[in-house]
Amino acid sequence: MEFGSGSGGDHDGSDPHRRKKRYHRHTAHQIQRLEAMFKECPHPDEKQRLQLSRELGLAPRQIKFWFQNRRTQMKAQHERADNSALRAENDKIRCENIAIREALKNVICPSCGGPPVTEDSYFDEQKLRMENAQLKEELDRVSSIAAKYIGRPISQLPPVQPIHIASLDLTMGSFGGQGLGGPSLDLDLLPGSSSTMPSLPYQQIVLSDMDKSLMTDIASNAMEELLRLLQTNEPLWIKSSTDGRDVLDLDSYERMFPRANGHLKNPNVRIESSRECGVVIMNGLALVDMFMDSNKWVELFPTIVSMSKTIEVISSGMLGGHSGSLQLMYEELQVLSPLVLTREFYILRYCQQIEQGLWAIVNVSYDFPQFASQCRTHRFPSGCLIQDMPNGYSKVTWVEHVEIEDRTPIHRIYRDLIHSGLAFGAKRWLATLQRMCERIACLLVSATSTRDLGGVIPSPEGKRSMMKLAQRMVNNFCTSVSTSNSHRWTTLSGLNEIVVRVTLHKSTDPGQPNGVVLNAATSFWIPISPQNVFDFFKDERTRSQWDVLSNGNAVQEVAHIANGSHSGNCVSVLRALNTSQNNMLILQESCIDNSGALVVYCPVELPAINVAMSGEDPSYIPLLPSGFTILPDGLLDQGGDGASTSSNVHANIGRSSGSLITVAFQILVSSLPSAKLNLESVNTVNNLIGTTVQQIKAALNCPSS
C-alpha cells in the first residue's frame, strides 16, 4: 500500500532528492500515527477512519485496508509464537517420556521380580491369550501322541505342576422361572474346561490296530454305498410330495442295503434323508482341502457345525494328497436356537479320488458304547461328490442320511422344520456351501469397486481385513447361540410369556472383551416369510423400529462390502445419527440363502474400525456381537400373505408360510475374574429381549402372543 500520496503531498519537481527525502519523512509519520492508533483501537469505526484520513492525507479506503492487513499480520505473528511455544513444550514432554522409558527398563516388579508391563498392555494381553490358545492346541497334540504310545492320556500321568492354560467356563445357580430367589448369582469356575473348545463327552480314545482295521473296512463299504446313492435315481430316490426334494424310499433302500443290526426296525426312531445338487464357485481340490481339515470345516459351516475335532488320522492320503485319507472325528451340528439340541456324532470321514477332477467324501457314524447324548443320532453313509468344471467351478451333489431317536421332545415351533428334514438336510448344507464359497471368492478378489467401498475403505487389504473381522463376528455369534455341551442354558420368564434363556461364560479369548459374558436368547414364530423378515432387519430405515439400544435414532451406512451374488449378502459399517456417541460405529454382516438368513451386528469403536480399514490385522479387536437368525418354519405357504416380495426369491424361504426368529444378545456383565451377577443385570437383559420381540411384532403387524 502506497503512503505519502494524499492531498497534502508536495509536487515540486525541481529537486528530486529533496522530494524523495520529504516523501519518506511524511510516510514514516503516517505509519507511526497508524501504529499508535492500532495499539489503542485495532478496530476503528468509520468516524475514526475519516478523522485519520483527514489528518494523514490518506483516502478512507487506504485506512480501512491498512487496519485489516495489520490485524492479519498480528494474528499470524501470534500463531507463530504459539506454535513455537507448543513445539518447545512437546519437545520437553518427549524428552521426559524417553527418560521415563529408559528408567522403566531397569524397574523390577516388587511382587514377582519380573519386568514391568509394556506401554500397550491391552494388545500384549491379547497376544498372550492367543499364545495360550496355541499352547493348549500343542498340549492336546502331545496328549494324543502320549496316549497313542503309553496307552493312556497325558492327563492321567503323575502331575508335574498344575497349569491352567485353557479359559474357564462358568456355571450358575438356578434362577429366573426356576427358583429365582436370592439377591445374586454365584459364578463358580469349572476347572479343566474351555470356553473356546467344548470338551469331548469322555477322555481321549485309544485305538488298537484291530479298531483301525475295522474302521478302514467300514469306511470302504460306506464309500461304495454313497457312490450308489449318488448315481441311482428311482426307485431308490423319490420326489417329496410337499416340496419336490429327493428323499429315500426306505423299502427300496432296505432291499438294496440290508443290515443285520436292523437300525430301521426300531419303531421309536425316524429317518431323515435328502439329496441335493448344485454348482459351487470353487474348484474341487480346494473344496476337498477344506472338507478334510476340521478347523476349516467349522469356518466353512459356522451356522451348522458348532464343533469339529479330528481325534485321530487312521490313514493319510497317498503321495501327500487327500485321496485315501481316513479320519476319526467328533462333530456337533446345530440349529441356531437355544430351543434345539445339537446332534453329536463320532464319524469316519473318508476321501477318495474317483478319477481326474472327481472326488467323493463320505461320512459314516462309528458308535462307541460309552457315548450317549440327549438326541441319539446315527449317520448312515452320507457325504458329497465333487466334480471339477472347466470354468473353475465345481458341481457338488450332497447326500444326508441320518437316523434319530429324540430322547427329549422337540419344541413345538421347530417340530415341522426338523421333521421335514430341512433343518439338517442336504439342501441346507449345499446352500450354505454355495454362499460361503461366494464369500471366499469376494475375499480373494483384489479389485475394488466404488459401490463396495464407497470411498471409505482405502485398499483391497482394508476390504479383506474388514471381511475377516466380520466373519469372526459371525462365528462368535453362532457359538454364543449354540446348545453345545459347553453351554448351560437356564430359562427365565420374560415379558408377555416370552421365554428367555441365558447362559454365562468367562471370556478370555483373543478378540473378545475379558470378563464374564451373559448370553441371552429367545426364539419365536411369526406368520411372515423369512425373505420379508430379512428385508425388514436389513433395511437401515426401519432399524429404529427394532433396535432398542439405538434409542429411536436413525442410522446411516458409511461403508458397504458386497460378499455374494444376493444383494443382501454384505458387510456394512453403520453410523448412528443424532447421538453423542460419535466415536462408536456398528459393524454388521447380513447373509441369506435358500435355507435361512442371518443378521449379526456389533458396536465397534472408531479407532478399531480404522485399524481394520487400513488393512492391519483385526484379530485383537474385541467383539461382543448380537443379532438374529431367520429360518423357514417348515410349512409351505398356500398363497397367503407370507409370500415374499423380493425379486430374488429362494426356494425354501420364499415359499415358507412363516419364520422362526431367534434374537440373541451378549452383554459383558463384569470385567472381574470372579463376580456375582445381580438380579438387576438379569432383569435388564430379560426386559431388553422382551421389548425387542414386542417391537418386532408391532412393526410387522403380528399378534403380540
XYZ file of C-alpha atoms in Angstrom:
705
model
C 0.000 0.000 0.000
C 1.452 3.362 -1.025
C 1.503 6.112 1.605
C 2.500 9.774 1.283
C 0.362 10.340 -1.850
C -2.600 12.036 -0.215
C -3.975 15.514 -0.996
C -1.411 17.280 1.131
C 1.635 15.932 -0.769
C 4.395 18.174 -2.226
C 4.527 18.316 -6.037
C 7.685 20.395 -6.502
C 9.708 18.614 -9.179
C 12.739 20.997 -9.144
C 14.773 18.823 -6.685
C 14.063 15.057 -6.847
C 16.350 14.241 -3.888
C 14.662 16.751 -1.598
C 11.257 15.491 -2.730
C 12.212 11.841 -2.058
C 13.532 12.725 1.399
C 10.379 14.649 2.230
C 8.263 11.675 0.947
C 9.919 9.163 3.266
C 9.686 11.528 6.226
C 5.967 12.004 5.544
C 5.372 8.227 5.126
C 7.166 7.400 8.390
C 4.965 9.904 10.187
C 1.836 8.272 8.726
C 2.921 4.770 9.807
C 3.804 5.959 13.336
C 0.396 7.563 13.687
C -1.392 4.456 12.379
C 0.628 2.149 14.681
C -0.235 4.313 17.667
C -3.879 4.245 16.716
C -3.757 0.433 16.191
C -2.419 -0.050 19.728
C -5.290 1.999 21.133
C -8.027 0.621 18.881
C -7.374 -2.250 16.406
C -10.952 -1.955 15.077
C -11.626 1.790 14.423
C -15.111 2.743 13.405
C -15.973 4.809 10.348
C -15.766 8.147 12.209
C -12.258 7.366 13.466
C -11.141 6.255 9.998
C -12.377 9.560 8.464
C -10.502 11.559 11.121
C -7.279 9.645 10.352
C -7.867 10.179 6.651
C -8.029 13.971 7.065
C -5.111 14.038 9.492
C -2.747 11.921 7.383
C -3.937 12.907 3.942
C -4.932 9.348 3.010
C -8.114 8.000 1.456
C -10.574 6.305 3.902
C -10.275 3.094 1.874
C -6.487 3.091 2.425
C -7.020 3.481 6.169
C -9.520 0.583 6.221
C -7.257 -1.804 4.285
C -4.207 -0.904 6.387
C -6.005 -1.897 9.586
C -7.256 -5.128 8.005
C -3.752 -6.071 6.850
C -2.248 -5.140 10.212
C -4.738 -7.310 12.092
C -3.912 -10.241 9.791
C -0.167 -9.750 10.391
C -0.628 -9.641 14.168
C -2.738 -12.794 14.103
C -0.064 -14.646 12.085
C 2.646 -13.455 14.492
C 0.653 -14.686 17.498
C 0.039 -18.079 15.856
C 3.743 -18.467 15.069
C 4.599 -17.626 18.651
C 2.040 -20.097 19.989
C 3.321 -22.827 17.667
C 6.882 -22.236 18.775
C 5.833 -22.491 22.415
C 3.875 -25.701 21.755
C 6.787 -27.239 19.873
C 9.092 -26.432 22.739
C 6.648 -27.958 25.220
C 6.231 -31.032 23.002
C 9.998 -31.497 22.789
C 10.214 -31.204 26.564
C 7.492 -33.867 27.060
C 9.121 -36.156 24.501
C 12.425 -35.939 26.316
C 10.683 -36.706 29.601
C 8.952 -39.745 28.037
C 12.258 -41.055 26.697
C 13.806 -40.659 30.125
C 10.858 -42.460 31.755
C 11.060 -45.338 29.262
C 14.769 -45.733 29.915
C 14.111 -45.709 33.651
C 11.310 -48.296 33.318
C 13.655 -50.708 31.546
C 15.526 -51.101 34.804
C 12.461 -51.331 37.054
C 11.804 -54.638 38.830
C 8.280 -55.581 39.996
C 8.390 -55.917 43.830
C 5.725 -58.658 43.743
C 7.036 -61.046 41.104
C 10.547 -59.786 40.396
C 9.764 -59.556 36.703
C 9.970 -56.683 34.223
C 7.235 -54.031 34.092
C 4.203 -54.080 31.812
C 4.915 -52.571 28.420
C 3.230 -49.391 27.281
C 0.488 -51.157 25.272
C -0.755 -53.602 27.892
C -4.066 -54.271 26.143
C -2.539 -55.688 22.968
C 0.149 -57.531 24.955
C -2.623 -59.219 26.933
C -4.426 -60.180 23.722
C -1.213 -61.668 22.301
C -0.686 -63.680 25.479
C -4.204 -65.095 25.180
C -3.524 -66.173 21.606
C -0.256 -67.788 22.699
C -2.158 -69.605 25.455
C -4.634 -70.939 22.888
C -1.755 -72.150 20.706
C -0.117 -73.812 23.722
C -3.421 -75.530 24.525
C -3.563 -76.953 20.987
C 0.045 -78.144 21.344
C -0.825 -79.756 24.686
C -3.748 -81.590 23.077
C -1.479 -82.831 20.290
C 1.184 -84.047 22.720
C -1.502 -85.687 24.851
C -2.780 -87.549 21.797
C 0.717 -88.797 20.980
C 1.296 -89.832 24.590
C -1.979 -91.735 24.685
C -1.026 -93.462 21.472
C 2.267 -94.789 22.783
C 1.751 -95.276 26.522
C -1.853 -96.409 26.464
C -3.395 -93.588 28.494
C -3.900 -89.844 28.098
C -1.362 -87.439 29.488
C -3.963 -86.146 31.936
C -3.666 -89.462 33.818
C 0.115 -89.234 34.242
C 1.631 -88.061 37.545
C 1.358 -84.280 37.622
C 4.499 -82.207 37.348
C 2.910 -78.865 38.152
C -0.722 -77.831 37.782
C -1.009 -75.271 34.997
C -4.393 -73.924 33.985
C -3.931 -72.914 30.375
C -7.414 -73.005 28.919
C -10.038 -70.384 29.655
C -12.663 -71.367 32.188
C -16.378 -71.849 31.816
C -18.774 -70.553 34.425
C -21.705 -72.302 35.933
C -24.581 -70.616 37.739
C -27.271 -71.420 40.206
C -30.913 -71.875 39.327
C -32.765 -68.643 38.751
C -35.436 -66.962 36.667
C -38.512 -69.073 36.165
C -36.855 -71.923 38.059
C -36.337 -70.698 41.581
C -35.177 -67.094 41.315
C -34.958 -66.131 44.932
C -31.531 -64.895 46.003
C -30.179 -61.380 45.536
C -27.278 -62.531 43.347
C -25.866 -65.485 41.447
C -22.558 -67.063 42.350
C -20.273 -67.812 39.417
C -18.134 -70.842 40.188
C -15.163 -71.617 37.990
C -15.119 -75.084 36.475
C -11.517 -76.284 36.163
C -10.402 -78.121 33.107
C -12.971 -76.909 30.583
C -12.504 -74.392 27.836
C -14.802 -71.665 26.583
C -13.371 -71.917 23.092
C -13.462 -75.677 22.556
C -16.144 -77.770 24.248
C -14.732 -80.854 25.900
C -15.395 -84.249 24.371
C -18.024 -86.412 26.110
C -15.243 -88.521 27.619
C -11.473 -88.808 27.705
C -9.206 -89.314 24.719
C -9.947 -92.531 22.842
C -7.143 -95.053 22.414
C -7.482 -97.147 19.248
C -5.980 -100.562 18.730
C -4.778 -101.922 15.394
C -7.933 -104.059 15.257
C -10.061 -100.919 15.714
C -8.252 -99.212 12.848
C -8.662 -102.236 10.580
C -12.399 -102.337 11.341
C -12.689 -98.593 10.680
C -10.976 -98.979 7.316
C -13.455 -101.685 6.283
C -16.444 -99.613 7.467
C -15.212 -96.550 5.554
C -14.610 -98.569 2.364
C -18.125 -100.063 2.475
C -19.608 -96.645 3.236
C -17.896 -95.180 0.176
C -19.403 -97.878 -2.053
C -22.863 -97.206 -0.637
C -22.502 -93.440 -1.041
C -21.495 -93.752 -4.706
C -24.569 -95.899 -5.395
C -26.774 -93.362 -3.577
C -25.278 -90.558 -5.678
C -25.637 -92.332 -9.014
C -29.027 -94.058 -8.603
C -32.382 -92.356 -9.057
C -35.783 -94.101 -8.964
C -36.888 -96.251 -7.284
C -34.225 -95.577 -4.617
C -34.894 -91.816 -4.638
C -38.375 -90.381 -4.961
C -39.680 -86.815 -5.060
C -41.199 -85.454 -1.851
C -44.923 -84.739 -2.225
C -44.593 -81.473 -0.261
C -41.665 -79.646 -1.841
C -40.272 -81.894 -4.606
C -36.990 -82.708 -2.832
C -35.226 -86.032 -3.353
C -35.895 -88.362 -0.392
C -35.084 -92.030 0.048
C -37.707 -94.701 -0.490
C -36.966 -96.736 2.643
C -38.290 -100.033 1.313
C -36.070 -99.810 -1.756
C -33.155 -98.804 0.441
C -33.595 -101.818 2.747
C -33.681 -104.189 -0.220
C -30.568 -102.622 -1.750
C -28.612 -102.277 1.543
C -29.843 -104.902 4.034
C -28.408 -104.537 7.545
C -28.115 -107.243 10.188
C -28.406 -104.804 13.125
C -31.760 -103.564 11.918
C -31.424 -99.841 12.586
C -34.589 -99.227 10.583
C -36.636 -101.799 12.575
C -36.857 -99.709 15.728
C -40.328 -98.109 15.831
C -39.134 -95.249 18.068
C -36.735 -93.753 15.580
C -37.252 -91.712 12.438
C -35.184 -91.290 9.298
C -34.101 -88.049 7.638
C -32.809 -88.409 4.084
C -32.226 -85.912 1.286
C -30.153 -85.328 -1.830
C -29.322 -82.019 -3.495
C -27.157 -80.946 -6.444
C -25.722 -77.536 -7.302
C -22.789 -75.534 -8.676
C -20.213 -74.028 -6.310
C -17.798 -71.202 -7.141
C -14.654 -73.091 -6.050
C -12.519 -75.796 -7.617
C -12.705 -79.369 -6.393
C -9.228 -79.592 -4.874
C -9.825 -76.513 -2.720
C -13.139 -77.950 -1.507
C -11.537 -81.276 -0.624
C -8.801 -79.480 1.313
C -11.384 -77.570 3.372
C -13.577 -80.614 3.984
C -10.684 -82.715 5.285
C -9.473 -80.048 7.732
C -11.673 -79.918 10.847
C -10.834 -76.261 11.582
C -11.608 -75.142 8.027
C -14.766 -77.272 8.138
C -16.085 -75.262 11.099
C -15.148 -71.953 9.422
C -16.927 -73.028 6.234
C -20.150 -74.016 8.026
C -20.352 -71.827 11.173
C -24.161 -71.845 11.144
C -24.340 -75.672 11.011
C -21.200 -77.054 12.682
C -20.791 -75.921 16.284
C -17.741 -78.108 16.825
C -15.488 -80.431 14.832
C -12.350 -82.156 16.052
C -10.106 -84.720 14.414
C -9.489 -87.386 17.055
C -7.074 -89.479 15.035
C -5.861 -89.838 11.460
C -6.332 -93.540 10.653
C -4.598 -93.287 7.296
C -3.081 -90.329 5.470
C -3.573 -89.590 1.806
C -1.465 -91.084 -0.969
C 1.511 -89.085 -2.301
C 0.812 -86.228 0.088
C -2.726 -85.734 -1.222
C -6.126 -86.378 0.344
C -7.117 -89.419 -1.707
C -7.237 -92.384 0.658
C -7.258 -90.206 3.774
C -9.356 -91.596 6.656
C -10.026 -89.687 9.888
C -11.950 -90.381 13.088
C -13.759 -87.178 14.030
C -16.125 -85.813 16.650
C -18.755 -83.374 15.405
C -21.673 -81.361 16.745
C -24.305 -80.000 14.380
C -26.660 -77.207 15.346
C -29.706 -75.140 14.509
C -29.093 -71.598 15.741
C -31.643 -71.575 18.554
C -31.449 -72.401 22.279
C -34.607 -74.496 21.765
C -32.943 -77.107 19.517
C -30.401 -79.580 20.868
C -27.197 -80.178 18.972
C -26.638 -83.505 17.240
C -23.432 -85.281 18.235
C -21.592 -87.782 16.068
C -18.444 -89.808 16.081
C -17.815 -90.232 12.383
C -15.308 -91.686 9.988
C -14.538 -89.258 7.163
C -13.026 -90.930 4.134
C -11.856 -89.208 0.945
C -11.270 -90.881 -2.388
C -10.385 -89.518 -5.808
C -12.531 -91.436 -8.287
C -10.791 -90.070 -11.381
C -9.113 -86.878 -12.518
C -11.244 -83.960 -11.310
C -13.776 -86.178 -9.491
C -13.759 -86.625 -5.693
C -16.005 -88.356 -3.184
C -16.072 -87.743 0.577
C -18.151 -89.980 2.844
C -19.175 -89.552 6.495
C -20.414 -92.559 8.449
C -21.039 -92.994 12.176
C -18.704 -95.046 14.315
C -20.574 -95.785 17.525
C -18.887 -96.126 20.902
C -20.889 -97.914 23.641
C -19.981 -95.326 26.274
C -21.140 -92.407 24.121
C -24.689 -91.203 24.815
C -26.498 -87.930 24.269
C -29.949 -86.468 24.699
C -30.577 -86.920 20.985
C -29.309 -90.309 19.807
C -28.169 -89.999 16.233
C -26.608 -92.376 13.747
C -25.229 -91.252 10.415
C -25.604 -93.720 7.599
C -23.221 -93.205 4.664
C -23.602 -89.523 3.750
C -21.397 -87.031 2.010
C -20.781 -85.485 -1.376
C -19.455 -85.981 -4.883
C -17.322 -83.103 -6.182
C -16.770 -82.753 -9.913
C -14.497 -80.093 -11.417
C -15.970 -77.882 -14.152
C -13.983 -76.161 -16.951
C -14.624 -72.651 -15.580
C -13.015 -73.335 -12.197
C -16.348 -74.071 -10.527
C -17.451 -77.419 -9.129
C -20.623 -79.439 -9.388
C -21.464 -80.800 -5.932
C -24.036 -83.495 -5.185
C -24.807 -83.803 -1.487
C -26.488 -86.677 0.370
C -27.651 -86.697 4.001
C -28.996 -89.878 5.607
C -29.472 -89.897 9.387
C -31.359 -91.978 11.941
C -32.610 -90.048 15.003
C -34.145 -91.015 18.284
C -35.175 -87.854 20.151
C -34.926 -88.670 23.830
C -36.338 -85.251 24.707
C -39.334 -83.761 22.838
C -38.661 -81.276 20.044
C -40.004 -77.806 20.798
C -43.331 -77.357 19.030
C -42.339 -74.327 16.905
C -39.343 -76.231 15.445
C -41.092 -79.585 15.019
C -42.185 -79.056 11.404
C -38.795 -77.685 10.334
C -36.880 -80.605 11.846
C -39.317 -83.356 10.819
C -39.321 -82.032 7.248
C -35.571 -82.671 7.067
C -34.797 -79.042 6.189
C -33.009 -78.262 9.467
C -30.111 -80.681 8.867
C -30.758 -81.776 5.283
C -28.686 -81.682 2.102
C -30.377 -78.509 0.869
C -29.142 -76.539 3.891
C -25.601 -77.915 3.576
C -25.373 -77.107 -0.126
C -26.984 -73.658 0.170
C -24.555 -72.723 2.950
C -21.611 -74.057 0.935
C -22.603 -72.020 -2.131
C -22.996 -68.821 -0.084
C -19.725 -69.281 1.811
C -17.778 -70.030 -1.383
C -19.128 -66.813 -2.891
C -17.918 -65.004 0.209
C -14.452 -66.570 -0.075
C -14.319 -65.580 -3.757
C -15.151 -61.966 -2.848
C -12.479 -62.070 -0.132
C -9.828 -63.212 -2.615
C -10.707 -60.687 -5.323
C -8.134 -57.886 -5.198
C -10.096 -55.445 -7.346
C -12.299 -52.907 -5.583
C -15.378 -51.073 -6.720
C -16.768 -47.679 -5.799
C -20.085 -49.252 -4.876
C -18.457 -51.686 -2.471
C -16.107 -49.347 -0.727
C -17.903 -46.015 -1.030
C -14.549 -44.242 -0.850
C -14.221 -45.112 2.859
C -12.071 -48.273 2.733
C -8.844 -47.251 1.012
C -7.434 -50.549 -0.298
C -8.138 -54.203 -1.116
C -6.192 -55.108 2.033
C -8.625 -52.993 4.044
C -11.542 -54.770 2.412
C -10.129 -58.191 3.279
C -9.384 -57.128 6.838
C -12.965 -55.879 7.298
C -14.375 -59.133 5.880
C -12.201 -61.211 8.221
C -13.350 -59.107 11.176
C -16.991 -59.588 10.167
C -16.512 -63.341 9.733
C -15.054 -63.604 13.219
C -18.052 -61.662 14.492
C -20.464 -64.115 12.823
C -18.545 -67.129 14.159
C -18.647 -65.666 17.671
C -22.388 -65.080 17.390
C -23.072 -68.640 16.184
C -21.068 -70.038 19.089
C -22.997 -67.888 21.572
C -26.379 -69.253 20.424
C -25.330 -72.895 20.282
C -26.717 -75.533 22.652
C -23.381 -77.338 22.604
C -22.087 -79.244 25.632
C -20.140 -76.157 26.702
C -23.321 -74.096 27.239
C -25.670 -74.476 30.187
C -28.862 -72.625 29.397
C -31.238 -71.524 32.148
C -34.810 -70.413 31.497
C -36.247 -67.057 32.563
C -39.846 -65.871 32.393
C -39.932 -62.842 30.108
C -42.491 -60.252 29.090
C -45.831 -61.447 27.671
C -44.920 -65.125 28.011
C -41.668 -64.669 26.054
C -39.295 -67.360 27.332
C -35.720 -66.098 27.561
C -32.791 -68.463 28.049
C -29.460 -67.304 29.444
C -26.020 -68.756 29.934
C -22.773 -67.412 31.348
C -19.180 -67.902 30.356
C -15.865 -66.352 31.233
C -14.308 -64.810 28.160
C -10.514 -64.853 27.970
C -10.134 -65.481 24.241
C -8.200 -63.102 21.983
C -10.587 -60.769 20.224
C -13.222 -60.779 22.982
C -13.701 -58.485 25.981
C -12.087 -60.006 29.049
C -14.626 -60.835 31.751
C -17.937 -62.533 32.448
C -20.303 -62.526 29.462
C -24.041 -63.105 29.683
C -25.603 -64.727 26.594
C -29.363 -64.333 26.335
C -31.627 -65.597 23.555
C -35.211 -66.363 22.706
C -36.939 -67.909 19.690
C -40.437 -67.205 18.396
C -42.629 -67.692 15.332
C -44.328 -65.029 13.221
C -46.557 -65.505 10.135
C -44.236 -63.568 7.798
C -41.953 -65.120 5.177
C -38.222 -65.222 6.025
C -37.385 -63.072 2.991
C -39.645 -60.258 4.186
C -38.339 -60.546 7.755
C -34.768 -60.362 6.440
C -35.605 -57.288 4.350
C -37.054 -55.641 7.468
C -33.915 -56.258 9.570
C -31.580 -55.349 6.708
C -33.232 -52.008 5.890
C -31.423 -49.226 7.750
C -34.563 -47.074 7.506
C -36.513 -49.476 9.749
C -33.724 -50.194 12.229
C -35.055 -47.744 14.814
C -38.265 -49.823 14.955
C -36.489 -52.837 16.498
C -33.091 -51.764 17.796
C -33.920 -50.772 21.391
C -30.290 -49.820 22.017
C -30.431 -47.095 19.359
C -33.000 -45.105 21.377
C -35.007 -44.466 18.227
C -32.086 -42.856 16.359
C -31.717 -43.434 12.629
C -28.548 -44.970 11.179
C -26.550 -44.296 8.036
C -24.439 -46.786 6.086
C -20.942 -45.351 5.714
C -19.226 -48.420 4.186
C -20.558 -51.384 2.201
C -18.763 -54.539 1.025
C -20.739 -56.994 -1.106
C -19.754 -60.617 -0.433
C -22.196 -62.618 -2.563
C -24.492 -62.623 -5.566
C -27.545 -61.737 -3.448
C -27.753 -58.015 -2.682
C -28.460 -58.826 0.959
C -25.139 -60.633 1.432
C -22.824 -57.862 2.569
C -20.715 -56.335 5.311
C -21.761 -52.852 6.411
C -20.461 -50.170 8.714
C -23.286 -48.095 10.176
C -23.211 -44.774 11.982
C -25.940 -43.699 14.382
C -27.348 -40.235 13.667
C -28.402 -37.636 16.230
C -26.344 -39.182 19.002
C -23.482 -38.032 21.187
C -21.559 -41.304 20.701
C -19.654 -40.206 17.612
C -16.754 -42.499 18.498
C -18.850 -45.687 18.160
C -19.834 -47.393 14.898
C -21.807 -50.578 14.165
C -20.231 -53.438 12.219
C -22.903 -55.613 10.609
C -22.955 -58.669 8.368
C -26.132 -59.919 6.751
C -26.496 -63.065 4.666
C -29.328 -65.057 3.131
C -29.678 -68.252 1.124
C -32.487 -70.704 0.446
C -32.123 -72.310 3.884
C -32.400 -69.165 6.017
C -30.880 -65.814 6.874
C -28.674 -64.136 9.442
C -28.170 -60.531 10.599
C -25.330 -60.034 13.081
C -24.066 -56.706 14.394
C -21.664 -55.386 16.985
C -20.657 -51.938 18.270
C -17.014 -51.210 17.458
C -15.023 -48.146 18.399
C -13.933 -45.849 15.583
C -10.151 -46.355 16.123
C -10.628 -50.134 15.872
C -12.603 -49.786 12.623
C -9.820 -47.581 11.253
C -7.285 -50.299 12.101
C -9.273 -52.856 10.096
C -9.967 -50.470 7.202
C -6.265 -49.720 6.886
C -5.586 -53.410 6.231
C -3.942 -54.245 9.567
C -4.559 -57.492 11.468
C -8.028 -57.246 13.110
C -7.520 -60.301 15.359
C -7.195 -58.298 18.565
C -10.257 -56.080 18.076
C -12.728 -57.106 20.825
C -16.180 -58.152 19.603
C -19.338 -58.985 21.512
C -21.983 -59.431 18.783
C -25.753 -59.678 18.894
C -28.175 -60.487 16.125
C -30.977 -62.513 14.577
C -31.335 -65.863 12.866
C -34.252 -66.367 10.476
C -35.378 -69.838 9.418
C -38.395 -71.117 7.480
C -40.981 -72.776 9.716
C -41.113 -75.950 7.603
C -44.627 -75.297 6.282
C -45.227 -74.191 2.719
C -47.311 -71.087 2.082
C -50.601 -71.830 0.355
C -50.844 -68.442 -1.321
C -51.362 -66.239 1.730
C -49.598 -63.106 2.885
C -46.394 -64.930 3.648
C -45.171 -64.819 0.054
C -42.004 -62.872 -0.454
C -41.956 -59.620 -2.362
C -38.271 -59.860 -3.202
C -37.248 -60.178 -6.816
C -34.726 -62.840 -5.795
C -36.930 -65.403 -4.073
C -35.271 -68.580 -2.838
C -36.984 -71.937 -2.954
C -37.489 -72.614 0.746
C -37.645 -69.200 2.347
C -39.747 -67.676 -0.420
C -42.487 -70.325 -0.115
C -42.469 -70.636 3.674
C -45.666 -69.610 5.444
C -43.828 -68.201 8.440
C -40.487 -67.532 10.085
C -38.674 -68.864 13.122
C -36.672 -65.984 14.582
C -34.002 -66.197 17.258
C -32.974 -62.970 18.992
C -29.653 -63.158 20.838
C -27.672 -60.624 22.851
C -24.278 -60.789 24.517
C -23.541 -58.457 27.419
C -20.334 -58.026 29.404
C -21.669 -58.085 32.969
C -18.316 -57.989 34.767
C -14.667 -57.490 33.944
C -13.658 -59.287 37.141
C -12.394 -62.885 37.098
C -14.926 -63.797 39.804
C -18.222 -61.967 40.223
C -21.806 -62.128 41.323
C -24.498 -61.482 38.755
C -27.121 -59.196 40.262
C -30.814 -59.633 39.622
C -30.710 -56.188 38.076
C -28.490 -57.493 35.257
C -30.788 -60.469 34.701
C -33.884 -58.291 34.635
C -32.193 -55.821 32.304
C -31.372 -58.416 29.649
C -34.750 -60.092 30.158
C -36.585 -56.823 29.511
C -34.222 -55.982 26.646
C -35.097 -59.142 24.722
C -38.780 -58.945 25.630
C -39.010 -55.350 24.410
C -37.142 -56.203 21.200
C -39.542 -59.056 20.384
C -42.577 -56.871 21.051
C -41.240 -54.083 18.839
C -40.505 -56.535 16.007
C -44.015 -57.958 16.162
C -45.560 -54.485 16.319
C -43.537 -53.235 13.337
C -44.516 -56.300 11.258
C -48.175 -56.144 12.383
C -48.016 -59.532 14.106
C -50.040 -60.526 17.185
C -48.136 -59.997 20.431
C -48.683 -63.537 21.704
